[in-house]
Coordinates of C-alpha atoms in Angstrom, one line a residue:
Chain K
M341 CA -8.8 40.8 26.1
S342 CA -11.8 42.4 24.1
K343 CA -15.0 44.0 26.6
N344 CA -18.1 42.1 26.1
P345 CA -16.6 38.0 25.4
P346 CA -19.4 35.8 23.4
P347 CA -21.2 33.7 26.1
L348 CA -19.5 30.7 24.8
F349 CA -21.9 28.0 27.0
R350 CA -25.7 27.7 26.9
N351 CA -26.2 25.6 29.9
P352 CA -26.5 28.7 32.7
V353 CA -25.0 26.4 35.4
V354 CA -21.5 26.5 33.8
R355 CA -22.2 30.1 32.5
W356 CA -22.3 31.0 36.2
L357 CA -19.2 29.0 37.2
D358 CA -17.3 30.1 34.2
E359 CA -17.7 34.1 35.0
R360 CA -15.9 32.9 38.4
L361 CA -13.4 30.6 37.8
P362 CA -12.9 29.8 34.0
L363 CA -12.4 26.3 34.4
F364 CA -14.6 25.8 31.5
S365 CA -12.9 28.1 28.9
M366 CA -9.7 26.8 29.7
L367 CA -10.3 23.6 28.8
R368 CA -12.5 24.4 25.8
K369 CA -9.4 26.7 24.6
E370 CA -6.9 23.5 25.1
Y371 CA -8.9 20.5 24.1
I372 CA -11.2 21.3 22.2
D373 CA -10.2 24.6 20.2
Y374 CA -7.2 24.0 20.7
P375 CA -5.5 24.1 16.6
T376 CA -3.3 21.2 15.7
P377 CA -1.6 20.7 12.7
R378 CA -3.7 18.6 10.8
N379 CA -0.9 16.4 9.4
V380 CA 0.5 14.8 12.6
N381 CA 0.4 11.4 12.3
Y382 CA -0.2 8.3 14.9
F383 CA 3.4 8.8 16.8
W384 CA 1.8 12.0 17.9
S385 CA -0.9 10.1 20.1
F386 CA 2.2 8.7 22.0
G387 CA 1.7 11.9 24.5
A388 CA -1.9 11.8 25.3
I389 CA -1.1 7.7 25.8
A390 CA 1.1 7.8 28.0
T391 CA -0.6 10.9 30.2
L392 CA -3.7 8.1 30.3
M393 CA -1.2 5.0 31.1
L394 CA 0.0 8.3 34.3
L395 CA -4.0 8.4 35.5
L396 CA -4.3 4.8 35.4
M397 CA -1.1 4.3 37.6
I398 CA -1.6 6.7 40.1
A399 CA -5.6 5.3 40.2
T400 CA -4.4 1.3 40.7
G401 CA -1.8 2.0 42.5
L402 CA -3.7 3.9 45.4
M403 CA -5.8 1.0 45.8
L404 CA -2.5 -1.0 45.9
A405 CA -1.3 1.0 48.5
M406 CA -4.8 0.4 50.8
Q407 CA -3.3 -2.8 51.1
Y408 CA 0.2 -2.6 51.1
T409 CA 2.2 -2.7 54.3
P410 CA 5.6 -0.9 54.0
H411 CA 7.8 -2.8 56.3
V412 CA 10.3 -5.7 55.9
D413 CA 8.2 -8.4 58.1
M414 CA 5.0 -8.1 56.1
A415 CA 6.1 -5.9 52.8
F416 CA 6.3 -9.5 50.4
S417 CA 3.2 -11.4 52.3
S418 CA 0.8 -8.3 51.9
V419 CA 1.9 -8.3 48.1
Q420 CA 1.5 -11.9 48.0
R421 CA -1.8 -11.4 50.0
I422 CA -3.3 -8.6 47.5
M423 CA -2.4 -11.2 44.5
R424 CA -4.8 -14.3 46.6
D425 CA -7.2 -12.7 48.8
V426 CA -8.4 -9.1 48.3
N427 CA -11.1 -8.5 45.5
Y428 CA -9.5 -9.0 42.1
G429 CA -6.3 -7.7 43.6
W430 CA -4.1 -9.2 41.2
L431 CA -6.2 -7.6 38.3
L432 CA -5.0 -4.3 39.8
R433 CA -1.3 -5.2 40.5
T434 CA -1.1 -6.8 37.3
I435 CA -2.4 -4.0 35.7
H436 CA -0.3 -1.5 37.6
M437 CA 3.5 -4.2 37.2
N438 CA 3.1 -3.9 33.5
G439 CA 1.5 -1.2 33.3
A440 CA 5.4 0.5 34.6
S441 CA 6.3 -1.1 31.4
M442 CA 3.6 0.2 28.7
F443 CA 4.2 4.2 30.5
F444 CA 8.3 3.5 29.5
F445 CA 7.1 1.7 26.4
A446 CA 5.0 4.9 25.1
V447 CA 7.5 7.5 26.7
Y448 CA 10.5 6.1 24.7
I449 CA 8.3 6.3 21.6
H450 CA 7.6 9.9 22.3
L451 CA 10.8 10.6 23.4
Y452 CA 11.9 9.0 20.4
R453 CA 9.3 10.9 17.8
G454 CA 10.8 14.4 19.3
M455 CA 14.1 13.7 18.3
Y456 CA 13.1 12.3 14.9
Y457 CA 10.7 15.7 13.9
G458 CA 12.9 18.1 15.7
S459 CA 10.2 18.6 18.0
Y460 CA 12.9 19.6 20.8
K461 CA 14.1 23.0 18.6
K462 CA 13.2 26.4 18.7
P463 CA 10.3 27.4 20.7
R464 CA 9.9 24.4 22.3
E465 CA 13.6 23.7 24.2
L466 CA 11.7 24.1 27.2
L467 CA 8.9 22.1 26.7
W468 CA 11.7 19.3 25.9
I469 CA 13.7 19.7 29.1
L470 CA 10.1 19.8 31.0
G471 CA 10.2 16.1 29.4
V472 CA 13.1 15.0 30.2
L473 CA 12.1 15.9 33.8
I474 CA 9.6 13.7 33.5
F475 CA 11.6 11.0 32.1
L476 CA 13.8 10.8 35.2
L477 CA 10.8 11.1 37.6
M478 CA 9.6 8.8 36.2
M479 CA 13.0 6.4 36.5
A480 CA 13.0 7.0 39.9
T481 CA 9.5 6.3 40.8
A482 CA 9.3 3.1 38.8
F483 CA 13.2 2.2 40.8
T484 CA 10.8 3.0 43.9
G485 CA 8.1 1.1 43.0
Y486 CA 10.4 -2.2 41.9
V487 CA 11.7 -2.3 45.7
L488 CA 8.4 -2.6 48.2
P489 CA 7.6 -6.2 46.6
W490 CA 10.5 -7.0 48.7
G491 CA 11.4 -10.0 46.8
Q492 CA 15.5 -10.5 45.9
M493 CA 15.1 -8.4 42.7
S494 CA 13.9 -6.2 44.6
Y495 CA 16.3 -6.2 47.7
W496 CA 19.3 -6.3 45.4
A497 CA 18.3 -3.8 42.8
A498 CA 17.8 -1.4 46.1
T499 CA 21.2 -2.4 46.7
V500 CA 22.8 -1.7 44.2
I501 CA 20.9 1.1 42.7
T502 CA 21.2 3.4 45.9
N503 CA 25.7 1.7 45.9
L504 CA 25.7 4.1 42.4
F505 CA 25.9 6.9 44.9
S506 CA 28.6 5.4 46.5
A507 CA 30.8 6.3 43.9
I508 CA 30.8 10.1 44.7
P509 CA 34.1 10.8 46.4
W510 CA 34.6 11.5 50.3
I511 CA 30.7 12.0 50.7
G512 CA 29.7 8.7 49.2
E513 CA 29.2 6.7 51.9
D514 CA 27.7 9.3 54.0
I515 CA 24.7 10.2 51.2
V516 CA 24.1 6.3 51.0
Q517 CA 23.9 5.8 54.9
F518 CA 21.7 9.0 54.8
L519 CA 19.5 6.9 51.7
W520 CA 19.4 4.0 53.8
G521 CA 18.4 5.2 57.3
G522 CA 21.0 2.8 58.4
F523 CA 23.8 0.4 56.7
S524 CA 21.9 -1.4 54.9
V525 CA 18.9 -1.5 52.6
D526 CA 16.4 -2.5 56.0
N527 CA 13.4 -1.0 57.3
P528 CA 13.6 2.5 57.8
T529 CA 14.7 2.0 53.5
L530 CA 11.5 0.0 52.6
N531 CA 9.2 2.5 54.7
R532 CA 10.6 6.4 52.9
F533 CA 10.5 4.3 48.6
F534 CA 6.8 4.2 49.7
V535 CA 6.5 7.2 51.0
L536 CA 8.7 8.3 48.0
H537 CA 7.2 5.9 45.6
F538 CA 3.2 7.7 46.5
L539 CA 4.4 11.2 46.4
L540 CA 6.6 11.4 42.7
P541 CA 3.1 10.4 40.8
F542 CA 2.3 13.5 41.7
V543 CA 4.7 15.5 41.1
I544 CA 4.7 13.8 37.7
V545 CA 1.2 15.0 37.4
A546 CA 3.0 18.7 38.0
V547 CA 5.9 18.7 35.9
V548 CA 3.1 16.6 33.3
V549 CA 1.4 20.2 33.5
L550 CA 3.7 22.4 32.8
H551 CA 5.1 20.7 30.1
V552 CA 1.0 20.7 28.4
A553 CA 1.4 24.5 29.3
A554 CA 5.1 25.0 27.5
L555 CA 3.1 22.8 24.6
H556 CA 0.2 25.1 24.3
V557 CA 2.2 28.1 23.5
P558 CA 3.6 27.2 20.5
G559 CA 0.8 24.8 19.3
S560 CA 2.7 20.9 18.3
N561 CA 5.3 20.2 16.2
N562 CA 4.5 18.8 13.3
P563 CA 5.7 16.1 10.5
D564 CA 7.3 18.2 8.5
G565 CA 8.6 20.1 11.2
I566 CA 7.6 24.1 9.9
E567 CA 5.2 26.4 11.1
V568 CA 1.6 26.6 11.0
K569 CA 1.7 29.6 8.5
S570 CA -2.8 30.1 8.2
K571 CA -5.8 28.3 9.4
R572 CA -5.9 25.5 7.0
D573 CA -2.7 24.0 8.0
T574 CA -4.6 23.0 10.9
L575 CA -7.4 21.4 12.8
P576 CA -9.6 22.1 16.2
F577 CA -8.6 19.1 18.4
H578 CA -11.6 17.8 19.0
P579 CA -12.7 15.4 17.4
Y580 CA -9.8 15.1 14.9
I581 CA -7.6 14.7 17.5
T582 CA -9.8 13.2 20.2
S583 CA -10.2 10.0 17.5
K584 CA -7.4 9.3 16.4
D585 CA -5.8 9.5 19.8
S586 CA -9.1 7.4 21.4
L587 CA -8.2 4.6 17.8
A588 CA -4.4 4.8 19.1
L589 CA -5.6 3.7 22.8
I590 CA -7.8 1.3 21.9
V591 CA -4.8 -0.4 19.6
F592 CA -2.8 0.3 22.5
G593 CA -4.5 -0.8 25.2
I594 CA -5.2 -4.3 23.3
G595 CA -1.5 -4.8 23.2
Y596 CA -1.6 -3.9 26.9
A597 CA -4.6 -6.1 28.2
V598 CA -2.8 -9.0 25.9
I599 CA 0.1 -8.9 28.2
V600 CA -2.1 -8.5 31.7
F601 CA -4.2 -11.4 31.2
Y602 CA -2.1 -14.0 29.0
A603 CA 1.9 -13.4 30.2
P604 CA 1.3 -10.7 33.6
N605 CA 4.7 -11.9 34.5
Y606 CA 6.1 -12.2 31.5
L607 CA 8.4 -9.3 32.1
N608 CA 9.3 -10.1 35.7
H609 CA 11.9 -12.3 37.3
P610 CA 11.2 -15.4 38.6
D611 CA 14.2 -14.0 41.7
N612 CA 11.6 -11.6 42.6
A613 CA 9.4 -14.7 43.8
I614 CA 12.2 -15.4 46.1
P615 CA 11.7 -13.4 49.5
A616 CA 14.0 -10.8 50.0
N617 CA 17.5 -12.1 51.6
P618 CA 19.9 -9.6 52.7
L619 CA 22.9 -12.7 52.8
S620 CA 22.6 -14.2 49.5
T621 CA 22.4 -11.8 45.9
P622 CA 20.8 -13.9 43.0
E623 CA 23.3 -15.1 40.7
H624 CA 22.3 -12.6 37.5
I625 CA 20.7 -9.7 38.2
V626 CA 19.3 -7.4 35.8
P627 CA 17.0 -4.1 36.3
E628 CA 13.6 -3.8 34.6
W629 CA 13.7 -3.6 30.2
Y630 CA 13.4 -0.4 30.3
F631 CA 16.9 0.7 32.7
L632 CA 18.7 -1.9 30.9
P633 CA 20.2 0.4 28.2
F634 CA 21.4 2.5 30.8
Y635 CA 22.8 -0.8 33.1
A636 CA 24.8 -1.7 29.8
I637 CA 26.7 1.7 30.0
L638 CA 27.3 1.4 33.7
R639 CA 29.1 -2.1 32.9
A640 CA 30.8 -1.1 29.9
I641 CA 32.9 1.0 31.9
P642 CA 35.3 -0.8 34.2
N643 CA 36.0 2.6 36.6
K644 CA 33.3 2.0 39.2
L645 CA 33.0 6.4 39.4
L646 CA 32.7 6.8 35.7
G647 CA 30.8 4.3 34.7
V648 CA 28.4 5.9 37.0
I649 CA 28.9 9.7 35.6
A650 CA 28.2 7.5 31.8
L651 CA 25.3 6.2 33.6
F652 CA 23.5 9.3 34.6
G653 CA 24.9 11.6 32.2
G654 CA 23.5 9.2 29.8
V655 CA 20.4 10.6 30.7
A656 CA 21.2 13.9 31.4
I657 CA 22.7 14.5 27.9
L658 CA 19.0 14.1 26.4
F659 CA 18.3 17.6 28.4
F660 CA 21.0 19.1 26.3
L661 CA 19.7 17.5 23.2
P662 CA 18.8 21.2 21.9
F663 CA 21.8 23.1 21.7
L664 CA 23.6 20.5 20.7
D665 CA 21.3 20.2 17.7
R666 CA 22.1 23.5 15.4
S667 CA 20.5 22.5 12.1
K668 CA 17.6 24.7 11.8
V669 CA 15.1 21.7 10.0
R670 CA 13.2 20.0 12.7
S671 CA 11.8 16.7 10.8
C672 CA 14.2 14.6 9.3
R673 CA 11.9 14.3 6.8
Y674 CA 14.0 16.9 5.3
R675 CA 17.4 15.6 6.9
P676 CA 18.8 13.0 4.8
L677 CA 21.8 12.1 6.5
Y678 CA 21.0 12.9 10.0
R679 CA 18.4 10.3 9.5
W680 CA 19.9 7.7 9.3
F681 CA 22.3 8.2 12.0
L682 CA 19.1 8.9 14.2
W683 CA 18.1 5.5 12.7
L684 CA 21.2 4.0 14.0
F685 CA 21.2 5.8 17.1
V686 CA 17.7 3.8 18.0
V687 CA 19.4 0.5 16.9
D688 CA 22.5 1.0 19.8
A689 CA 20.0 1.8 22.5
V690 CA 18.5 -1.5 21.4
F691 CA 21.4 -3.4 21.3
L692 CA 22.5 -1.4 24.3
G693 CA 19.6 -3.1 26.1
W694 CA 20.2 -6.8 24.9
L695 CA 23.3 -5.6 26.4
G696 CA 22.4 -5.6 29.7
S697 CA 20.6 -8.6 30.1
K698 CA 23.6 -10.6 29.4
P699 CA 26.0 -11.8 32.2
A700 CA 28.9 -9.2 32.6
E701 CA 31.3 -11.1 30.6
E702 CA 33.6 -11.0 27.0
P703 CA 32.1 -10.9 24.0
Y704 CA 29.6 -8.4 25.7
I705 CA 31.6 -5.7 27.1
L706 CA 33.3 -4.9 24.3
W707 CA 30.0 -4.6 22.1
A708 CA 28.9 -2.7 25.3
R709 CA 32.0 -0.2 25.0
L710 CA 31.3 0.6 21.4
A711 CA 27.9 1.0 21.4
T712 CA 28.2 3.4 24.9
A713 CA 30.7 4.9 22.4
Y714 CA 28.3 5.6 19.5
Y715 CA 25.5 6.9 22.2
F716 CA 27.5 9.3 23.3
G717 CA 28.9 10.0 20.0
F718 CA 25.9 10.8 18.6
F719 CA 25.1 13.1 21.3
L720 CA 28.4 15.4 21.2
V721 CA 29.4 14.9 17.5
I722 CA 27.4 13.5 15.2
T723 CA 24.4 16.0 16.0
P724 CA 26.2 19.2 16.2
V725 CA 28.6 18.4 13.2
L726 CA 25.6 17.3 11.4
G727 CA 23.6 20.4 12.0
I728 CA 26.7 22.6 10.1
V729 CA 27.8 20.0 7.3
E730 CA 24.4 18.8 6.6
R731 CA 22.3 19.9 2.7
P732 CA 18.5 19.8 4.4
R733 CA 16.4 18.8 1.3
P734 CA 13.8 21.7 0.7
L735 CA 11.0 22.0 2.9
P736 CA 7.4 22.1 1.7
V737 CA 5.9 25.9 1.4
S738 CA 3.1 24.9 4.0
I739 CA 1.7 22.2 5.7
S740 CA -1.4 22.3 3.8
E741 CA 0.1 22.6 0.4
P742 CA 0.9 19.2 -0.2
V743 CA -2.4 18.2 1.0
L744 CA -4.4 20.5 -1.2
K745 CA -1.9 19.0 -4.2
T746 CA -3.3 16.0 -3.8
A747 CA -6.4 16.5 -3.5
S748 CA -6.9 18.9 -7.2
R749 CA -5.0 16.7 -8.9
P750 CA -8.2 14.7 -10.1
R751 CA -10.1 17.6 -11.1
A752 CA -6.6 18.7 -13.0
S753 CA -7.0 15.7 -15.2
Chain O
M51 CA 2.5 53.7 30.9
P52 CA 2.8 56.4 28.1
A53 CA 4.9 54.8 25.2
S54 CA 7.4 58.3 25.2
S55 CA 8.5 57.9 28.8
K56 CA 11.2 55.8 29.9
P57 CA 11.2 53.4 32.3
L58 CA 11.9 54.7 35.3
P59 CA 16.2 54.3 36.7
F60 CA 16.4 51.8 39.6
P61 CA 16.2 53.7 42.7
P62 CA 19.3 54.0 44.8
A63 CA 19.9 51.1 47.3
E64 CA 18.5 52.9 50.9
R65 CA 18.0 52.1 55.0
R66 CA 14.2 50.3 53.7
D67 CA 16.0 47.4 51.6
F68 CA 18.5 47.3 53.9
L69 CA 16.2 46.2 56.2
G70 CA 13.9 43.8 53.4
L71 CA 17.2 42.3 52.9
L72 CA 17.7 41.3 57.3
A73 CA 14.0 40.0 57.2
A74 CA 15.0 38.0 53.9
S75 CA 17.4 36.3 55.8
T76 CA 16.2 35.8 58.9
G77 CA 13.6 34.0 57.1
A78 CA 15.9 31.7 55.0
V79 CA 18.4 30.9 58.1
G80 CA 14.6 30.2 60.3
A81 CA 13.8 27.8 56.9
A82 CA 17.5 26.2 57.0
A83 CA 17.2 25.8 60.9
L84 CA 14.3 23.6 60.4
A85 CA 15.3 21.9 57.4
W86 CA 18.2 20.1 59.2
P87 CA 16.2 18.7 61.7
M88 CA 13.9 17.4 58.9
L89 CA 17.1 15.9 56.8
D90 CA 18.9 14.4 59.8
S91 CA 15.5 12.5 60.4
M92 CA 16.6 10.1 57.4
N93 CA 20.1 9.2 59.2
P94 CA 20.3 6.2 60.9
A95 CA 18.6 6.3 64.2
K96 CA 19.9 5.5 67.6
D97 CA 18.0 2.3 67.4
V98 CA 19.5 1.3 64.0
L99 CA 23.1 2.5 65.8
A100 CA 22.7 0.6 68.9
L101 CA 22.5 -2.6 66.7
A102 CA 26.4 -2.3 66.1
S103 CA 27.8 -5.6 67.8
I104 CA 27.8 -8.7 67.9
E105 CA 30.3 -11.8 69.0
V106 CA 30.8 -14.8 67.1
D107 CA 32.8 -18.2 68.4
L108 CA 34.7 -19.3 65.6
S109 CA 36.5 -23.0 67.9
P110 CA 33.5 -24.9 65.9
M111 CA 35.2 -24.2 62.0
E112 CA 37.0 -26.3 60.4
V113 CA 40.4 -25.3 58.5
G114 CA 38.9 -24.4 54.9
Q115 CA 35.8 -23.7 56.0
S116 CA 33.7 -20.0 55.8
I117 CA 30.8 -19.2 58.2
T118 CA 28.7 -15.6 57.1
V119 CA 27.7 -14.0 60.1
K120 CA 24.8 -11.0 60.1
W121 CA 26.0 -7.0 61.2
R122 CA 24.9 -4.7 61.3
G123 CA 22.1 -5.9 58.3
K124 CA 25.3 -7.2 56.3
P125 CA 27.4 -10.1 55.8
V126 CA 30.2 -10.8 57.1
F127 CA 32.4 -13.2 55.9
I128 CA 34.9 -15.4 57.8
R129 CA 37.0 -17.8 56.5
Y130 CA 39.3 -19.9 57.9
R131 CA 42.3 -20.2 55.6
S132 CA 44.6 -23.0 54.8
E133 CA 48.3 -22.4 55.4
E134 CA 48.8 -22.4 51.0
E135 CA 46.3 -19.5 51.0
I136 CA 47.9 -18.2 54.0
Q137 CA 51.0 -18.1 51.7
Q138 CA 49.2 -17.5 48.5
A139 CA 47.7 -14.0 50.3
E140 CA 50.9 -12.9 52.4
R141 CA 52.7 -13.8 49.1
T142 CA 51.3 -11.2 46.5
D143 CA 53.2 -7.9 44.8
W144 CA 50.0 -5.7 46.7
Q145 CA 52.1 -2.6 46.3
S146 CA 51.4 -3.3 42.8
L147 CA 46.9 -3.4 43.0
R148 CA 44.7 -1.2 43.0
D149 CA 44.0 -0.4 46.5
P150 CA 47.3 -1.4 47.4
Q151 CA 47.6 -3.4 51.4
S152 CA 49.2 -5.8 52.4
D153 CA 47.6 -9.3 53.8
A154 CA 48.7 -8.3 57.7
E155 CA 47.3 -5.1 57.7
R156 CA 44.2 -7.0 56.8
V157 CA 44.0 -9.7 59.7
K158 CA 44.6 -9.8 63.4
N159 CA 45.6 -13.8 63.0
S160 CA 46.1 -14.5 59.4
A161 CA 44.4 -18.2 59.8
F162 CA 40.8 -16.1 59.8
I163 CA 40.4 -13.4 57.8
V164 CA 37.4 -11.4 58.1
V165 CA 35.6 -9.1 55.8
V166 CA 31.8 -7.4 55.5
G167 CA 30.6 -9.7 52.1
I168 CA 29.6 -6.5 50.2
C169 CA 31.6 -6.4 47.1
T170 CA 32.8 -2.5 46.9
H171 CA 31.7 -2.1 43.0
L172 CA 27.7 -1.8 44.1
G173 CA 27.3 -3.3 46.8
C174 CA 26.2 -6.8 46.6
V175 CA 27.0 -10.4 47.8
P176 CA 30.3 -12.2 46.1
L177 CA 30.2 -15.6 45.7
G178 CA 33.4 -17.9 47.4
Q179 CA 31.6 -18.8 51.0
K180 CA 30.6 -22.3 49.6
D181 CA 33.1 -25.0 48.8
T182 CA 31.3 -25.0 45.6
S183 CA 30.8 -22.3 44.3
E184 CA 32.6 -19.9 41.8
R185 CA 35.9 -18.2 43.7
G186 CA 37.5 -16.9 40.8
A187 CA 40.9 -17.1 39.7
Y188 CA 42.4 -15.4 42.9
G189 CA 40.5 -17.8 45.1
G190 CA 38.7 -15.6 47.0
W191 CA 35.1 -13.8 46.2
F192 CA 33.6 -13.4 43.4
C193 CA 31.0 -11.2 42.3
P194 CA 28.7 -11.9 39.7
C195 CA 26.7 -8.9 39.1
H196 CA 29.7 -6.8 37.6
G197 CA 32.3 -9.8 37.3
S198 CA 34.4 -8.5 39.9
Y199 CA 37.3 -10.5 41.3
Y200 CA 38.7 -10.7 45.1
D201 CA 41.5 -12.9 46.5
G202 CA 41.8 -14.7 49.6
S203 CA 43.1 -11.7 51.1
G204 CA 39.4 -9.9 49.9
R205 CA 41.5 -7.2 48.2
A206 CA 39.8 -6.5 44.9
R207 CA 42.3 -7.7 41.7
Q208 CA 39.6 -7.5 38.6
G209 CA 37.0 -5.9 37.3
P210 CA 35.1 -2.5 38.2
A211 CA 35.6 -3.6 42.6
P212 CA 37.3 0.3 43.5
K213 CA 38.4 -0.8 46.6
N214 CA 39.6 -3.8 48.9
L215 CA 36.4 -5.8 50.6
V216 CA 36.2 -4.0 54.3
V217 CA 37.7 -5.4 56.8
P218 CA 34.9 -4.7 60.2
P219 CA 36.7 -3.3 63.2
Y220 CA 36.5 -6.5 65.4
D221 CA 38.7 -7.6 68.4
F222 CA 39.7 -11.4 69.3
I223 CA 38.6 -11.6 72.9
D224 CA 39.7 -14.7 73.8
D225 CA 41.8 -17.2 71.6
T226 CA 39.2 -18.3 69.5
T227 CA 35.9 -15.5 70.1
I228 CA 35.5 -12.2 68.1
R229 CA 33.7 -9.6 69.1
I230 CA 32.4 -7.7 65.7
G231 CA 32.1 -3.8 66.3

């Protein structure tokens, strides 16, 4: 640190505060000056979108929690009361309920962005792992939240998902009773799920802080996947990236608003409008769309324990991606083979999602098995092998080089 | 530190280190002792455990009828089986099943099959309690969640269910009344 840093802030109050607790300096460094590669595209906006979704979910969730009653006799009607009697309750709940879908949508694109442009590779492995951890925490939060309205789908989702742990040999049954606090999903379960659903988002906030801190050590990746070489390669975060992210956020928000105001129940299941009944399972139970690919993996495997292992493995394998991919080239722009296998992986994941929404019968089971084989084959075979055998295309010298070349062309003619 | 000086080697273990370790491990034991009550508080409470037995009068049931009663928050299926259904359950080559059990092991009175109506795969309630509901190829119960089939003795026959439907602890307290739990 230099002896006399120049006073960054003209306002004497801000300066007084900042000399004692350098919050303003920190925010300025990380959110105004932060040098961002000048070639980032709109895929890079989904991190900001996801962050704002998290904050929106916490804000609306706090308001809903003030009206909700976590008791088996009152939960369902307290949600109906929110929808009918509480001022703007319908709006808060619709924003919150569909917000989960929008949050997952943003995070799935964010995750795919990381895969396509190799953002998980050295030196950003830990950044990626923290991101997968956030994804895992989001799944737990979404699941516990889905149980709270205590409709039929809520109840049976809670039953099926907690029963996944009964597949663990020897101690599985005890673990499930521990999770339930009883012999079935009941009041103790609902009560603790409410507490967890309230707690976990703040844990996510903490991991997001670590995620951003880990991002700001090496800086953002970019569509070329090459290192920043000089100041010409970057732009300050504000106003360049903030304005770009704002536009992305507005477009995203329009789509979100269309769902909230015109199709608030499109992603919902009619069965969840029936109060929970422990004696009758709905004919066709499916999870929310964002869990469908993993649900299809579970059902593709005819053995209970192996099915559960595959389900969790489908998420856990993401943690190991930085170590499975040995290719030095980050961006798929310069990986002519891997790019197609990655696109096929996206098609495969969407196909698995569609299969997860279908009943557990042929031909869907066979297709789900093939799609599951590709899902794991992509990570365990294709990624490591292509990292060795693929011949990548030549990388540009620097981020700014293609930009400046284009800019100088008219002058040259 | 001057650039030339080497880093100091670790000092040898001393009595003071032992005291430090001792203090730390006492703290760890204390933390674990507090963690257990916190975790155990999430296990089924005494009032939950207390609600553990019910009596069911079977006298109004007719042959072929199925009823569902609630025990420990779970559905219990009771089916008054016909002679044909009993024959079928007893004649099954049970040694080759995935969870081998004879029908005799699973009933107290072969006319009544009593099982917990929770699929052993992931806990859905199987269909088959109504005359009109789908019972699958084995004439027992069918779980639509993930496609498990049970026979008339509640044994897992097809699909992902690893175990037979659980037979709850019960006794006939007279000819037509059972106590479950």
